[in-house]
GROMACS .gro file of C-alpha atoms in nm:
model
  188
    1LEU     CA    1   9.893  11.111  10.329
    2ARG     CA    2  10.185  10.969  10.528
    3SER     CA    3   9.999  10.639  10.564
    4LYS     CA    4   9.973  10.626  10.183
    5ALA     CA    5  10.353  10.648  10.160
    6ILE     CA    6  10.378  10.336  10.375
    7ALA     CA    7  10.106  10.156  10.177
    8ILE     CA    8  10.271  10.240   9.844
    9LYS     CA    9  10.611  10.123   9.969
   10GLN     CA   10  10.468   9.794  10.098
   11GLY     CA   11  10.253   9.739   9.791
   12ALA     CA   12  10.535   9.818   9.548
   13ALA     CA   13  10.747   9.546   9.708
   14LEU     CA   14  10.480   9.289   9.617
   15LEU     CA   15  10.375   9.400   9.269
   16SER     CA   16  10.487   9.275   8.932
   17SER     CA   17  10.515   9.531   8.653
   18GLU     CA   18  10.173   9.415   8.523
   19GLN     CA   19   9.985   9.472   8.849
   20THR     CA   20   9.828   9.783   8.996
   21LEU     CA   21   9.809   9.919   9.347
   22SER     CA   22   9.497  10.099   9.468
   23ILE     CA   23   9.488  10.342   9.755
   24ASN     CA   24   9.182  10.515   9.897
   25LEU     CA   25   9.164  10.890   9.946
   26CYS     CA   26   8.872  11.098  10.068
   27PRO     CA   27   8.798  11.410   9.864
   28GLY     CA   28   8.910  11.621  10.161
   29ALA     CA   29   9.255  11.462  10.157
   30ILE     CA   30   9.282  11.549   9.789
   31THR     CA   31   9.176  11.911   9.833
   32TYR     CA   32   9.357  11.968  10.164
   33SER     CA   33   9.703  11.928  10.015
   34PRO     CA   34   9.760  12.152   9.712
   35ASN     CA   35  10.043  11.930   9.588
   36VAL     CA   36   9.880  11.590   9.640
   37ALA     CA   37   9.939  11.484   9.278
   38ASP     CA   38  10.309  11.569   9.291
   39TYR     CA   39  10.344  11.398   9.630
   40LEU     CA   40  10.185  11.077   9.499
   41TYR     CA   41  10.395  11.093   9.182
   42GLU     CA   42  10.713  11.123   9.391
   43LEU     CA   43  10.606  10.817   9.592
   44VAL     CA   44  10.548  10.624   9.270
   45GLN     CA   45  10.890  10.720   9.136
   46HIS     CA   46  11.067  10.655   9.467
   47ASN     CA   47  10.919  10.304   9.482
   48ASN     CA   48  11.004  10.216   9.120
   49LEU     CA   49  10.645  10.197   9.002
   50LYS     CA   50  10.507  10.322   8.673
   51PRO     CA   51  10.249  10.599   8.725
   52GLN     CA   52   9.974  10.389   8.563
   53GLN     CA   53  10.028  10.124   8.832
   54LEU     CA   54   9.880  10.354   9.096
   55VAL     CA   55   9.502  10.386   9.115
   56ILE     CA   56   9.362  10.656   9.342
   57GLU     CA   57   9.023  10.536   9.467
   58VAL     CA   58   8.818  10.841   9.562
   59THR     CA   59   8.575  10.740   9.833
   60GLU     CA   60   8.223  10.869   9.796
   61THR     CA   61   8.164  10.886  10.170
   62GLU     CA   62   8.249  11.255  10.201
   63ILE     CA   63   8.095  11.563  10.041
   64ILE     CA   64   8.317  11.735   9.786
   65SER     CA   65   8.307  12.087   9.924
   66GLU     CA   66   8.582  12.246   9.715
   67ASN     CA   67   8.478  12.140   9.365
   68ASP     CA   68   8.729  12.343   9.164
   69THR     CA   69   9.025  12.241   9.381
   70PHE     CA   70   8.916  11.878   9.377
   71TYR     CA   71   8.874  11.855   9.000
   72GLN     CA   72   9.201  12.039   8.935
   73ALA     CA   73   9.382  11.791   9.161
   74ILE     CA   74   9.217  11.497   8.982
   75GLU     CA   75   9.325  11.636   8.645
   76HIS     CA   76   9.680  11.684   8.771
   77ILE     CA   77   9.688  11.326   8.905
   78ARG     CA   78   9.576  11.202   8.563
   79SER     CA   79   9.819  11.425   8.374
   80LEU     CA   80  10.102  11.253   8.563
   81GLY     CA   81   9.979  10.912   8.442
   82MET     CA   82   9.810  10.786   8.757
   83ARG     CA   83   9.456  10.651   8.737
   84VAL     CA   84   9.142  10.740   8.930
   85ALA     CA   85   8.848  10.527   9.045
   86ILE     CA   86   8.527  10.600   9.233
   87ASP     CA   87   8.504  10.371   9.535
   88ASP     CA   88   8.186  10.279   9.725
   89PHE     CA   89   7.971  10.413   9.440
   90GLY     CA   90   7.610  10.435   9.548
   91ALA     CA   91   7.676  10.467   9.920
   92GLY     CA   92   7.788  10.825   9.946
   93TYR     CA   93   7.720  11.184   9.863
   94ALA     CA   94   7.839  11.243   9.508
   95GLY     CA   95   7.677  10.970   9.302
   96LEU     CA   96   7.585  11.055   8.948
   97SER     CA   97   7.704  11.416   8.976
   98LEU     CA   98   8.059  11.292   9.035
   99LEU     CA   99   8.036  11.082   8.719
  100ALA     CA  100   7.901  11.378   8.524
  101ASP     CA  101   8.196  11.597   8.620
  102PHE     CA  102   8.479  11.353   8.555
  103THR     CA  103   8.510  11.011   8.401
  104PRO     CA  104   8.689  10.771   8.633
  105ASP     CA  105   8.903  10.486   8.506
  106LYS     CA  106   8.696  10.245   8.718
  107ILE     CA  107   8.374  10.244   8.921
  108LYS     CA  108   8.348  10.024   9.230
  109LEU     CA  109   7.984   9.957   9.322
  110ASP     CA  110   7.933   9.960   9.699
  111ARG     CA  111   7.880   9.635   9.883
  112LYS     CA  112   7.554   9.759  10.038
  113ILE     CA  113   7.395   9.726   9.696
  114THR     CA  114   7.548   9.382   9.637
  115THR     CA  115   7.443   9.212   9.960
  116GLY     CA  116   7.156   8.975   9.883
  117ILE     CA  117   7.131   9.089   9.521
  118ASP     CA  118   7.029   8.742   9.406
  119ARG     CA  119   6.696   8.779   9.587
  120ASN     CA  120   6.628   9.155   9.583
  121GLY     CA  121   6.469   9.309   9.275
  122HIS     CA  122   6.551   9.668   9.371
  123ARG     CA  123   6.922   9.592   9.412
  124GLN     CA  124   6.915   9.405   9.081
  125ALA     CA  125   6.757   9.700   8.898
  126ILE     CA  126   7.010   9.945   9.045
  127THR     CA  127   7.304   9.721   8.954
  128GLU     CA  128   7.176   9.667   8.600
  129ALA     CA  129   7.134  10.044   8.553
  130VAL     CA  130   7.484  10.119   8.688
  131LEU     CA  131   7.631   9.845   8.467
  132GLU     CA  132   7.450   9.984   8.163
  133PHE     CA  133   7.572  10.340   8.205
  134ALA     CA  134   7.924  10.224   8.299
  135ASN     CA  135   7.935  10.017   7.979
  136SER     CA  136   7.797  10.303   7.771
  137MET     CA  137   8.066  10.535   7.912
  138GLY     CA  138   8.340  10.275   7.862
  139ILE     CA  139   8.419  10.255   8.233
  140PRO     CA  140   8.492   9.916   8.391
  141LEU     CA  141   8.259   9.829   8.680
  142VAL     CA  142   8.383   9.634   8.982
  143VAL     CA  143   8.114   9.499   9.214
  144GLU     CA  144   8.226   9.496   9.576
  145GLY     CA  145   8.106   9.278   9.861
  146VAL     CA  146   8.041   8.954   9.676
  147GLU     CA  147   8.019   8.699   9.956
  148THR     CA  148   7.797   8.418   9.829
  149VAL     CA  149   7.795   8.198   9.523
  150ASP     CA  150   7.434   8.298   9.453
  151GLU     CA  151   7.528   8.669   9.446
  152TRP     CA  152   7.821   8.594   9.215
  153LEU     CA  153   7.610   8.381   8.980
  154TRP     CA  154   7.338   8.647   8.955
  155LEU     CA  155   7.597   8.919   8.886
  156GLN     CA  156   7.769   8.706   8.620
  157HIS     CA  157   7.435   8.642   8.452
  158ALA     CA  158   7.367   9.019   8.455
  159GLY     CA  159   7.694   9.077   8.270
  160VAL     CA  160   7.929   9.188   8.547
  161LYS     CA  161   8.288   9.084   8.474
  162ARG     CA  162   8.483   9.219   8.774
  163PHE     CA  163   8.419   9.120   9.133
  164GLN     CA  164   8.564   9.183   9.476
  165GLY     CA  165   8.463   9.020   9.801
  166PHE     CA  166   8.512   8.756  10.065
  167LEU     CA  167   8.387   8.486   9.828
  168PHE     CA  168   8.717   8.523   9.642
  169ALA     CA  169   8.960   8.634   9.912
  170ARG     CA  170   8.978   8.810  10.243
  171PRO     CA  171   9.199   9.119  10.266
  172ARG     CA  172   9.559   9.026  10.341
  173LEU     CA  173   9.898   9.160  10.256
  174ASN     CA  174  10.125   8.882  10.132
  175GLY     CA  175   9.948   8.634  10.357
  176VAL     CA  176   9.994   8.850  10.667
  177SER     CA  177   9.667   8.896  10.853
  178SER     CA  178   9.750   9.223  11.027
  179ILE     CA  179   9.970   9.519  10.944
  180ASN     CA  180  10.125   9.756  11.196
  181PHE     CA  181  10.216  10.093  11.052
  182SER     CA  182  10.503  10.276  11.213
  183PHE     CA  183  10.509  10.656  11.234
  184ASP     CA  184  10.823  10.824  11.364
  185GLY     CA  185  10.937  10.501  11.528
  186ALA     CA  186  10.612  10.439  11.719
  187ASN     CA  187  10.375  10.154  11.639
  188GLY     CA  188  10.013  10.243  11.580
   0.00000   0.00000   0.00000
């Protein structure tokens, strides 16, 4: 969680009051610390952000082993005004059961499903089904890993409105290509 403090501080320095900052957390990081919601809220306040500007992206790459603790932490995060997204949807362990147990503010479809979608019927069917249930639940869908114009055009035609990928921009912080985090005065 200390790395999230650095990320929130750096992100807050770049954001306007209309923009959001997303940070990724594994379910284990959420359940490991009993006060994760309060810790994140303090970081938001300390960095002059509004709670709704912080989006906690729960990665689906880890099994949620402590269901009650996890869902209580998610509810506490939301009660403080922060938002929650499911990241890498379709690539991990939780899948539809995670959606059944809590409604995220955003779903991010994993890039493994997006790659080559313009020429793969199975990927197209999966994406259309995810888009349909996201729309029916009122949850915005972001499709990750869009790298070609053909992928983007197919997704647009299917009705996707939010995209993320190298076609649009490569990850960078304020135009800086690499970031060195400092812990206790040491670079690493």
